[in-house]
Amino acid sequence: MSKGTIIITGASAGLGAEMARQFAALGYDLGLCARRTDKMTALRDEITAAHPDRRVSLKALDVTDDEAVFRVFEEFAAEFGGVDRVIVNAGLGKGAALGKGRHDANRQTAMTNFLGALAQSEAAMGIFREQGRGHLVMISSMSALRGMRKAMTVYAATKAGVAALAEGLRSERVPGLDVSVVYPGYIRSEMNEHVTQKTRFMVDTETGVRSMVAAIEKRKVKAYVPAWPWVPIGFLMKRLPLSVVRKLA
């Protein structure tokens, strides 16, 4: 018997794909979407081989296509007879220091990470309001806690925006709605696989996502993951002078 249905965006690789594996193991049916369907097909085959009783539906989706976001979410809701949780995970890590001639990269990140998250939230909330229940999960970043420098400036700003959207919804106190914001620290994923130097506190994908899934299952309002060392680092980041925070990024 299914524990419920979860939509995960950006599910073709990295954190999204690993969340799909772990939530399937916990007994959830899955609506997975991403731009690349080939990798999702392999992921579905892997999940259904390990858990034959799980339903896994795949749909191609570019989250910057507003109409497609609404259509795909509604299709999932119709197919599964409702949606229990939506994880707004699709993201992009491109970026450059402002004024360096790479507005295209910064804009693409802003469109995907913030406007894409806005469309996903709108679509999810339409379903949740109609159902009278739901759990919206926003994947932010530890970089959202303060302004970041150079190539991280726009990325951090978009992730701060995602967290602000979630807080606004919590403030609204929509009946039957739970809202969670997850702030991952250094978790190995497709987004950072090009980083070759050793990064302090970096954990492997499976370990990092296990912390994310545990926080989501507890429906935590806010979660810095993994808790060690990111809970104390988060406490310090919000209070230290920018001159010190600069050295952490």
XYZ file of C-alpha atoms in Angstrom:
249
model
C 0.000 0.000 0.000
C 1.313 3.442 -0.927
C 2.125 6.050 1.720
C 1.124 8.743 -0.763
C 2.236 10.449 -3.950
C 5.194 12.806 -4.298
C 6.038 15.009 -7.290
C 9.769 15.703 -7.586
C 11.099 18.154 -10.167
C 14.666 18.009 -11.431
C 14.519 14.256 -10.885
C 16.834 13.091 -13.662
C 20.032 13.181 -11.607
C 21.709 14.362 -8.414
C 19.629 15.162 -5.347
C 16.313 14.731 -7.160
C 17.111 11.232 -8.399
C 18.402 10.127 -5.016
C 15.328 11.537 -3.261
C 13.219 9.466 -5.666
C 15.110 6.306 -4.702
C 14.821 6.943 -0.991
C 11.159 7.998 -1.004
C 10.280 4.934 -3.097
C 12.001 2.767 -0.498
C 9.817 4.431 2.152
C 6.676 3.425 0.250
C 5.737 6.476 -1.831
C 4.495 6.543 -5.415
C 6.331 9.094 -7.536
C 5.658 11.644 -10.230
C 9.086 12.483 -11.596
C 9.812 15.266 -14.050
C 12.872 16.826 -15.643
C 14.076 17.974 -19.030
C 15.981 14.739 -19.672
C 13.718 11.725 -19.893
C 16.411 9.171 -20.786
C 17.986 9.319 -17.340
C 14.571 9.262 -15.669
C 13.622 6.139 -17.621
C 16.687 4.355 -16.266
C 15.849 5.634 -12.783
C 12.267 4.346 -13.033
C 13.528 0.934 -14.149
C 15.911 0.846 -11.186
C 13.207 1.831 -8.691
C 10.521 -0.540 -9.976
C 13.010 -3.428 -10.047
C 13.808 -2.811 -6.380
C 10.215 -1.977 -5.395
C 7.762 -3.665 -7.818
C 4.729 -2.328 -5.938
C 5.660 1.309 -6.474
C 4.094 3.457 -9.200
C 6.552 5.754 -10.950
C 5.270 8.144 -13.616
C 7.624 10.218 -15.778
C 7.038 13.461 -17.642
C 9.390 15.756 -19.534
C 9.370 19.240 -18.016
C 11.299 22.473 -18.364
C 10.308 24.438 -15.260
C 10.816 27.740 -17.081
C 7.832 26.835 -19.284
C 4.944 28.040 -17.100
C 2.190 26.388 -19.123
C 4.017 23.066 -19.059
C 4.465 23.205 -15.279
C 0.728 23.649 -14.686
C -0.165 20.985 -17.258
C 2.267 18.382 -15.924
C 1.276 18.884 -12.277
C -2.409 18.580 -13.154
C -1.694 15.440 -15.184
C 0.073 13.875 -12.210
C -2.816 14.803 -9.900
C -5.332 13.230 -12.287
C -3.215 10.135 -12.820
C -2.639 9.452 -9.108
C -5.956 10.770 -7.836
C -4.258 13.554 -5.895
C -0.824 14.701 -4.759
C 0.403 14.548 -1.170
C 3.739 16.334 -1.521
C 5.519 18.468 -4.115
C 9.286 18.893 -3.872
C 10.453 22.010 -5.734
C 13.944 20.773 -6.502
C 14.826 21.686 -10.107
C 17.725 24.113 -10.088
C 20.672 25.546 -11.978
C 24.080 26.598 -10.703
C 25.371 28.768 -13.547
C 26.603 32.241 -12.717
C 29.264 34.916 -12.889
C 30.183 38.082 -11.057
C 27.849 40.908 -12.019
C 29.263 43.172 -14.697
C 31.525 40.468 -16.147
C 29.498 40.054 -19.321
C 27.633 36.867 -18.394
C 24.156 38.201 -17.859
C 22.919 35.261 -19.933
C 24.146 32.739 -17.345
C 22.846 34.750 -14.393
C 19.474 35.236 -16.065
C 19.155 31.539 -16.858
C 19.806 30.682 -13.216
C 17.291 33.277 -12.037
C 14.653 32.019 -14.471
C 15.100 28.387 -13.426
C 15.664 28.762 -9.697
C 13.196 31.510 -8.851
C 10.619 31.968 -11.598
C 10.593 28.208 -12.129
C 10.056 27.696 -8.398
C 7.280 30.284 -8.451
C 5.456 28.429 -11.244
C 5.864 25.112 -9.423
C 4.558 26.641 -6.195
C 1.568 28.161 -7.991
C 0.731 24.829 -9.629
C 1.201 22.869 -6.410
C -0.846 25.299 -4.345
C -3.724 25.140 -6.812
C -3.867 21.377 -6.287
C -3.400 21.603 -2.503
C -6.079 24.266 -2.040
C -8.544 22.163 -4.022
C -7.670 19.037 -2.021
C -7.617 20.868 1.298
C -4.240 19.338 2.155
C -0.658 19.051 0.942
C 3.021 19.401 1.768
C 5.112 21.881 -0.234
C 8.864 21.377 0.043
C 11.256 24.024 -1.256
C 14.903 23.041 -1.781
C 16.932 26.152 -0.980
C 20.645 26.277 -0.075
C 22.892 27.280 2.803
C 24.100 30.037 0.462
C 20.657 31.638 0.803
C 21.403 32.759 4.363
C 23.622 35.654 3.272
C 24.687 37.437 0.111
C 27.399 35.486 -1.679
C 30.174 36.840 -3.884
C 31.184 36.501 -7.521
C 29.679 33.499 -9.354
C 27.474 32.677 -6.356
C 25.722 36.054 -6.109
C 22.681 35.333 -8.268
C 22.395 31.688 -7.223
C 22.295 32.666 -3.545
C 19.757 35.401 -4.258
C 17.431 32.971 -6.038
C 17.637 30.476 -3.189
C 16.878 33.239 -0.689
C 13.842 34.096 -2.807
C 12.662 30.493 -2.705
C 12.867 30.515 1.097
C 10.930 33.800 1.227
C 8.142 32.307 -0.908
C 7.836 29.458 1.553
C 7.776 31.771 4.551
C 5.047 33.846 2.950
C 2.921 30.731 2.492
C 3.498 29.687 6.098
C 2.447 33.147 7.213
C -0.784 32.736 5.245
C -1.632 29.633 7.305
C -3.461 27.834 4.533
C -5.675 25.111 6.071
C -4.208 21.626 5.609
C -0.923 22.927 4.196
C 2.556 22.157 5.522
C 5.513 24.067 4.092
C 9.142 23.020 4.517
C 12.362 24.692 3.404
C 15.455 22.494 3.156
C 18.866 24.164 3.129
C 21.437 21.634 1.876
C 25.070 22.200 2.705
C 27.831 20.591 0.655
C 26.259 17.475 -0.832
C 27.854 15.879 -3.864
C 25.531 16.239 -6.858
C 25.557 16.752 -10.607
C 25.604 20.514 -10.000
C 28.995 20.391 -8.262
C 30.560 17.287 -9.788
C 32.939 19.504 -11.790
C 34.564 20.686 -8.529
C 37.739 18.645 -8.303
C 39.375 20.123 -5.229
C 38.523 18.630 -1.849
C 35.761 20.615 -0.169
C 35.482 20.593 3.608
C 32.267 19.056 4.943
C 31.280 17.626 1.538
C 29.257 14.417 1.912
C 28.243 11.879 -0.700
C 24.852 12.111 -2.371
C 23.208 9.199 -0.570
C 24.258 10.416 2.891
C 23.252 14.005 2.239
C 19.899 13.093 0.743
C 19.158 10.776 3.665
C 19.314 13.855 5.895
C 17.059 15.763 3.498
C 14.485 12.970 3.364
C 14.429 12.620 7.159
C 13.743 16.346 7.560
C 11.038 16.276 4.888
C 9.336 13.260 6.449
C 9.225 15.129 9.775
C 7.682 18.079 7.899
C 10.191 20.419 9.473
C 9.546 24.086 8.817
C 13.266 24.671 8.270
C 16.140 22.219 8.055
C 19.879 22.748 7.569
C 21.195 19.428 6.251
C 23.180 17.463 7.173
C 22.628 18.836 10.694
C 26.345 18.616 11.449
C 28.054 20.925 10.744
C 25.387 23.036 9.012
C 23.177 23.875 11.982
C 26.006 25.663 13.843
C 27.386 27.094 10.592
C 23.936 28.436 9.737
C 23.673 30.053 13.166
C 27.007 31.780 12.625
C 26.370 32.765 9.002
C 23.303 34.774 9.962
C 25.194 36.674 12.659
C 28.816 37.067 11.583
C 30.044 40.217 9.805
C 30.000 39.982 6.006
C 33.798 40.183 6.015
C 33.887 36.836 7.828
C 31.046 35.235 5.854
C 32.941 36.109 2.674
C 35.662 33.648 3.681
C 33.153 30.827 4.140
C 31.819 30.976 0.585
